[in-house]
PDB file of C-alpha atoms in Angstrom:
ATOM      1  CA  MET A 857      70.561  43.412 132.204  1.00 57.00           C
ATOM      2  CA  LYS A 858      68.484  44.132 129.223  1.00 63.00           C
ATOM      3  CA  SER A 859      70.228  44.407 125.875  1.00 67.00           C
ATOM      4  CA  ASN A 860      68.724  46.768 123.312  1.00 73.00           C
ATOM      5  CA  ARG A 861      69.335  45.853 119.717  1.00 79.00           C
ATOM      6  CA  GLY A 862      68.964  48.692 117.251  1.00 81.00           C
ATOM      7  CA  PHE A 863      70.749  51.248 115.170  1.00 82.00           C
ATOM      8  CA  THR A 864      72.392  54.309 116.569  1.00 89.00           C
ATOM      9  CA  LEU A 865      71.626  57.749 115.246  1.00 90.00           C
ATOM     10  CA  ILE A 866      75.092  57.953 113.637  1.00 91.00           C
ATOM     11  CA  GLU A 867      74.551  54.712 111.740  1.00 89.00           C
ATOM     12  CA  ILE A 868      71.196  55.892 110.415  1.00 91.00           C
ATOM     13  CA  LEU A 869      72.652  59.252 109.290  1.00 92.00           C
ATOM     14  CA  VAL A 870      75.550  57.536 107.487  1.00 93.00           C
ATOM     15  CA  VAL A 871      73.107  55.306 105.578  1.00 93.00           C
ATOM     16  CA  ILE A 872      70.959  58.310 104.609  1.00 95.00           C
ATOM     17  CA  VAL A 873      74.003  60.232 103.333  1.00 95.00           C
ATOM     18  CA  VAL A 874      75.190  57.249 101.275  1.00 94.00           C
ATOM     19  CA  ILE A 875      71.737  56.797  99.733  1.00 94.00           C
ATOM     20  CA  ALA A 876      71.519  60.535  98.939  1.00 93.00           C
ATOM     21  CA  LEU A 877      74.920  60.442  97.206  1.00 91.00           C
ATOM     22  CA  LEU A 878      73.939  57.429  95.107  1.00 89.00           C
ATOM     23  CA  VAL A 879      70.656  59.046  94.068  1.00 86.00           C
ATOM     24  CA  SER A 880      72.346  62.328  93.096  1.00 84.00           C
ATOM     25  CA  ILE A 881      75.056  60.556  91.060  1.00 82.00           C
ATOM     26  CA  THR A 882      72.425  58.498  89.270  1.00 76.00           C
ATOM     27  CA  ALA A 883      70.360  61.604  88.520  1.00 69.00           C
ATOM     28  CA  LEU A 884      73.391  63.414  87.078  1.00 66.00           C
ATOM     29  CA  ASN A 885      74.312  60.501  84.816  1.00 62.00           C
ATOM     30  CA  THR A 886      70.835  59.898  83.409  1.00 56.00           C
ATOM     31  CA  ASP A 887      69.668  63.490  83.041  1.00 55.00           C
ATOM     32  CA  GLY A 888      71.601  64.603  79.943  1.00 69.00           C
ATOM     33  CA  ASP A 889      71.171  63.952  76.254  1.00 78.00           C
ATOM     34  CA  PRO A 890      74.461  63.218  74.461  1.00 81.00           C
ATOM     35  CA  ARG A 891      73.269  65.287  71.486  1.00 84.00           C
ATOM     36  CA  ALA A 892      73.060  68.326  73.759  1.00 86.00           C
ATOM     37  CA  ASP A 893      76.651  67.699  74.833  1.00 85.00           C
ATOM     38  CA  THR A 894      77.724  67.449  71.171  1.00 86.00           C
ATOM     39  CA  LEU A 895      75.942  70.700  70.368  1.00 87.00           C
ATOM     40  CA  ILE A 896      77.617  72.506  73.277  1.00 89.00           C
ATOM     41  CA  LEU A 897      81.050  71.134  72.326  1.00 89.00           C
ATOM     42  CA  ASN A 898      80.634  72.277  68.696  1.00 89.00           C
ATOM     43  CA  ALA A 899      79.606  75.756  69.828  1.00 90.00           C
ATOM     44  CA  GLN A 900      82.509  75.989  72.297  1.00 91.00           C
ATOM     45  CA  LYS A 901      84.950  74.916  69.587  1.00 91.00           C
ATOM     46  CA  ILE A 902      83.772  77.744  67.313  1.00 91.00           C
ATOM     47  CA  LYS A 903      83.720  80.237  70.196  1.00 92.00           C
ATOM     48  CA  PHE A 904      87.319  79.524  71.186  1.00 92.00           C
ATOM     49  CA  TYR A 905      88.393  79.553  67.522  1.00 91.00           C
ATOM     50  CA  LEU A 906      86.917  83.022  66.949  1.00 92.00           C
ATOM     51  CA  GLU A 907      88.352  84.395  70.201  1.00 92.00           C
ATOM     52  CA  GLU A 908      91.798  83.026  69.315  1.00 92.00           C
ATOM     53  CA  ALA A 909      91.564  84.655  65.872  1.00 92.00           C
ATOM     54  CA  THR A 910      90.666  87.964  67.546  1.00 92.00           C
ATOM     55  CA  ASP A 911      93.579  87.702  69.969  1.00 92.00           C
ATOM     56  CA  GLU A 912      95.978  86.880  67.141  1.00 91.00           C
ATOM     57  CA  ALA A 913      94.763  89.841  65.047  1.00 91.00           C
ATOM     58  CA  ILE A 914      95.467  92.161  67.972  1.00 92.00           C
ATOM     59  CA  LEU A 915      98.823  90.645  68.932  1.00 91.00           C
ATOM     60  CA  ASN A 916     100.159  90.465  65.361  1.00 90.00           C
ATOM     61  CA  ASN A 917      98.647  93.815  64.329  1.00 91.00           C
ATOM     62  CA  GLN A 918      97.118  92.175  61.259  1.00 90.00           C
ATOM     63  CA  SER A 919      93.519  91.985  60.150  1.00 91.00           C
ATOM     64  CA  ILE A 920      92.183  88.439  59.979  1.00 91.00           C
ATOM     65  CA  ALA A 921      89.047  87.397  58.165  1.00 91.00           C
ATOM     66  CA  ILE A 922      87.023  84.241  58.665  1.00 91.00           C
ATOM     67  CA  TYR A 923      85.215  82.629  55.763  1.00 91.00           C
ATOM     68  CA  PHE A 924      82.415  80.266  56.804  1.00 90.00           C
ATOM     69  CA  THR A 925      80.972  77.467  54.721  1.00 88.00           C
ATOM     70  CA  LYS A 926      78.321  75.002  55.839  1.00 86.00           C
ATOM     71  CA  PHE A 927      81.070  72.604  56.919  1.00 85.00           C
ATOM     72  CA  SER A 928      84.138  74.718  57.801  1.00 88.00           C
ATOM     73  CA  ALA A 929      85.663  78.032  58.838  1.00 89.00           C
ATOM     74  CA  SER A 930      88.939  79.243  57.327  1.00 90.00           C
ATOM     75  CA  PRO A 931      91.156  82.211  58.244  1.00 91.00           C
ATOM     76  CA  TYR A 932      92.425  84.745  55.675  1.00 90.00           C
ATOM     77  CA  SER A 933      94.627  87.826  55.750  1.00 88.00           C
ATOM     78  CA  TRP A 934      94.588  90.923  53.542  1.00 84.00           C
ATOM     79  CA  GLN A 935      97.846  90.856  51.558  1.00 83.00           C
ATOM     80  CA  LYS A 936      99.424  92.891  48.813  1.00 82.00           C
ATOM     81  CA  ILE A 937     100.094  90.710  45.778  1.00 78.00           C
ATOM     82  CA  THR A 938     102.647  91.917  43.227  1.00 76.00           C
ATOM     83  CA  VAL A 939     102.130  90.744  39.654  1.00 70.00           C
ATOM     84  CA  ASN A 940     104.757  91.179  36.920  1.00 69.00           C
ATOM     85  CA  ASN A 941     103.222  92.509  33.715  1.00 62.00           C
ATOM     86  CA  ASN A 942     106.225  91.939  31.470  1.00 58.00           C
ATOM     87  CA  GLN A 943     104.488  91.291  28.171  1.00 57.00           C
ATOM     88  CA  ASN A 944     107.351  92.524  25.980  1.00 53.00           C
ATOM     89  CA  SER A 945     110.762  91.031  26.762  1.00 50.00           C
ATOM     90  CA  SER A 946     112.615  93.961  25.126  1.00 50.00           C
ATOM     91  CA  ILE A 947     111.482  96.304  27.902  1.00 50.00           C
ATOM     92  CA  GLN A 948     114.257  96.573  30.462  1.00 54.00           C
ATOM     93  CA  SER A 949     112.222  97.484  33.515  1.00 54.00           C
ATOM     94  CA  PRO A 950     109.257  95.200  34.017  1.00 56.00           C
ATOM     95  CA  GLU A 951     105.975  96.744  35.065  1.00 65.00           C
ATOM     96  CA  LYS A 952     104.679  95.571  38.405  1.00 68.00           C
ATOM     97  CA  GLU A 953     101.063  95.773  39.350  1.00 72.00           C
ATOM     98  CA  GLU A 954     100.115  95.663  42.999  1.00 75.00           C
ATOM     99  CA  ASN A 955      96.810  94.139  43.959  1.00 81.00           C
ATOM    100  CA  TRP A 956      95.303  93.412  47.345  1.00 81.00           C
ATOM    101  CA  GLN A 957      93.443  90.202  48.008  1.00 82.00           C
ATOM    102  CA  TRP A 958      92.518  87.768  50.732  1.00 83.00           C
ATOM    103  CA  THR A 959      95.098  85.002  51.089  1.00 84.00           C
ATOM    104  CA  ASP A 960      95.218  81.948  53.325  1.00 86.00           C
ATOM    105  CA  TYR A 961      96.333  82.991  56.790  1.00 87.00           C
ATOM    106  CA  GLN A 962      99.414  81.086  57.905  1.00 84.00           C
ATOM    107  CA  SER A 963      99.579  80.426  61.638  1.00 84.00           C
ATOM    108  CA  ARG A 964     100.201  77.561  64.020  1.00 82.00           C
ATOM    109  CA  LYS A 965      97.267  78.585  66.202  1.00 84.00           C
ATOM    110  CA  ILE A 966      94.597  79.530  63.691  1.00 87.00           C
ATOM    111  CA  GLN A 967      93.993  76.704  61.226  1.00 88.00           C
ATOM    112  CA  PRO A 968      90.874  75.939  59.208  1.00 89.00           C
ATOM    113  CA  ILE A 969      88.366  73.948  61.238  1.00 88.00           C
ATOM    114  CA  GLU A 970      85.828  71.428  60.021  1.00 87.00           C
ATOM    115  CA  PHE A 971      82.312  71.095  61.383  1.00 81.00           C
ATOM    116  CA  LYS A 972      80.664  67.728  61.731  1.00 75.00           C
ATOM    117  CA  ASN A 973      78.417  66.744  58.825  1.00 69.00           C
ATOM    118  CA  ASP A 974      75.386  66.430  61.107  1.00 79.00           C
ATOM    119  CA  SER A 975      75.759  70.084  62.175  1.00 83.00           C
ATOM    120  CA  GLU A 976      73.693  72.865  60.711  1.00 86.00           C
ATOM    121  CA  ILE A 977      74.929  76.444  60.974  1.00 88.00           C
ATOM    122  CA  LYS A 978      73.148  79.695  60.241  1.00 90.00           C
ATOM    123  CA  LEU A 979      75.272  82.853  60.209  1.00 92.00           C
ATOM    124  CA  PHE A 980      73.868  86.321  60.843  1.00 92.00           C
ATOM    125  CA  ILE A 981      75.972  89.459  60.274  1.00 90.00           C
ATOM    126  CA  ASN A 982      74.447  92.593  61.817  1.00 87.00           C
ATOM    127  CA  GLU A 983      71.133  90.690  62.145  1.00 87.00           C
ATOM    128  CA  SER A 984      70.998  89.778  58.424  1.00 89.00           C
ATOM    129  CA  GLU A 985      71.356  86.138  57.481  1.00 91.00           C
ATOM    130  CA  SER A 986      74.458  85.441  55.416  1.00 89.00           C
ATOM    131  CA  PRO A 987      74.066  82.470  53.068  1.00 86.00           C
ATOM    132  CA  LEU A 988      76.770  79.825  53.455  1.00 86.00           C
ATOM    133  CA  SER A 989      78.200  77.880  50.516  1.00 82.00           C
ATOM    134  CA  PHE A 990      78.939  74.187  50.595  1.00 78.00           C
ATOM    135  CA  GLN A 991      82.615  74.469  49.717  1.00 73.00           C
ATOM    136  CA  LYS A 992      85.581  76.775  50.098  1.00 68.00           C
ATOM    137  CA  LYS A 993      86.294  79.181  47.246  1.00 64.00           C
ATOM    138  CA  ASP A 994      89.724  80.071  45.926  1.00 64.00           C
ATOM    139  CA  SER A 995      91.550  83.067  47.414  1.00 58.00           C
ATOM    140  CA  GLU A 996      90.935  85.361  44.441  1.00 61.00           C
ATOM    141  CA  THR A 997      87.146  85.277  44.735  1.00 72.00           C
ATOM    142  CA  ILE A 998      86.813  84.929  48.491  1.00 78.00           C
ATOM    143  CA  LYS A 999      84.624  87.389  50.369  1.00 85.00           C
ATOM    144  CA  PRO A1000      84.911  86.563  54.074  1.00 88.00           C
ATOM    145  CA  GLN A1001      81.849  87.125  56.206  1.00 90.00           C
ATOM    146  CA  LEU A1002      83.722  88.148  59.377  1.00 89.00           C
ATOM    147  CA  ILE A1003      86.630  90.602  59.325  1.00 89.00           C
ATOM    148  CA  ILE A1004      88.563  91.106  62.546  1.00 91.00           C
ATOM    149  CA  GLN A1005      90.445  94.413  62.601  1.00 92.00           C
ATOM    150  CA  THR A1006      93.837  94.856  64.289  1.00 89.00           C
ATOM    151  CA  SER A1007      92.052  96.521  67.205  1.00 90.00           C
ATOM    152  CA  GLY A1008      89.795  93.475  67.672  1.00 87.00           C
ATOM    153  CA  ILE A1009      86.729  95.320  66.365  1.00 90.00           C
ATOM    154  CA  GLN A1010      84.524  93.214  64.097  1.00 90.00           C
ATOM    155  CA  SER A1011      81.004  92.881  62.828  1.00 87.00           C
ATOM    156  CA  ILE A1012      78.309  91.863  65.254  1.00 90.00           C
ATOM    157  CA  ILE A1013      77.640  88.231  64.447  1.00 91.00           C
ATOM    158  CA  ARG A1014      75.335  85.474  65.553  1.00 92.00           C
ATOM    159  CA  LEU A1015      75.728  81.789  64.784  1.00 91.00           C
ATOM    160  CA  ASP A1016      72.788  79.458  65.304  1.00 92.00           C
ATOM    161  CA  LEU A1017      73.998  75.880  65.599  1.00 91.00           C
ATOM    162  CA  SER A1018      71.832  72.785  65.515  1.00 90.00           C
ATOM    163  CA  LEU A1019      72.132  69.086  64.770  1.00 88.00           C
ATOM    164  CA  ASN A1020      70.162  67.369  62.027  1.00 86.00           C
ATOM    165  CA  ASP A1021      68.639  64.746  64.342  1.00 84.00           C
ATOM    166  CA  TYR A1022      68.040  67.033  67.329  1.00 86.00           C
ATOM    167  CA  ASP A1023      65.236  69.580  67.709  1.00 88.00           C
ATOM    168  CA  LYS A1024      67.271  71.975  69.870  1.00 89.00           C
ATOM    169  CA  SER A1025      69.781  74.692  68.927  1.00 91.00           C
ATOM    170  CA  ILE A1026      72.349  76.909  70.593  1.00 92.00           C
ATOM    171  CA  THR A1027      73.302  80.485  69.772  1.00 93.00           C
ATOM    172  CA  LEU A1028      76.804  81.909  69.717  1.00 93.00           C
ATOM    173  CA  SER A1029      76.840  85.704  69.564  1.00 92.00           C
ATOM    174  CA  GLY A1030      79.668  88.166  69.119  1.00 90.00           C
ATOM    175  CA  ASN A1031      79.483  91.639  70.590  1.00 88.00           C
ATOM    176  CA  GLY A1032      81.697  93.301  67.980  1.00 88.00           C
ATOM    177  CA  ALA A1033      84.606  93.685  70.405  1.00 86.00           C
ATOM    178  CA  GLY A1034      86.112  90.225  70.009  1.00 83.00           C
ATOM    179  CA  ARG A1035      84.324  88.287  72.713  1.00 87.00           C
ATOM    180  CA  PHE A1036      81.647  85.704  72.138  1.00 91.00           C
ATOM    181  CA  LYS A1037      78.879  84.380  74.346  1.00 92.00           C
ATOM    182  CA  LEU A1038      77.135  81.031  74.262  1.00 92.00           C
ATOM    183  CA  GLY A1039      73.419  81.073  74.873  1.00 90.00           C
ATOM    184  CA  ALA A1040      71.381  78.312  76.455  1.00 87.00           C
ATOM    185  CA  ILE A1041      70.124  75.366  74.446  1.00 86.00           C
ATOM    186  CA  ASN A1042      66.649  76.163  73.162  1.00 85.00           C
ATOM    187  CA  ASP A1043      64.057  74.896  70.705  1.00 76.00           C
ATOM    188  CA  SER A1044      65.207  75.122  67.081  1.00 61.00           C
ATOM    189  CA  LEU A1045      64.351  78.250  65.206  1.00 55.00           C
TER     190      LEU A1045
END
């Protein structure tokens, strides 16, 4: 009797499948740039923050405004501030002046967020670039760039995010109805 030594078809197929799996796992792990992942994570963080602010404005029936700086985004609400103008103590009924101004928005869900120092953000409101300051202003002089109405309606915005040491950028755009869309990573503008 002659004995044939060799591999069966099943054994060869199993080896091919194992090699294919190893090659695909290796390709997935070596294909990405960690800076691209950082850029996507920063954009997703801002996207979810803005969508949460929109949802909270609708649910609480209160307009919320977002003030952007180069390194942060902070929520504000439009509040009536009552000021006593009692200059003369002999007057029995003090005069009260009512003013409206943006005040810090108090919420467990919507807190100010900080951007990483290596991030660069350009903000466009209705296709016009809005200059961003380096620091937060006080509530009396604040003029938020994005105002979210109680219905969820807001300005059409676009945020272009990039990293200082990376030549790619990502765009986050708002449609004016409270939902935001991340674009693909592309060459910096």
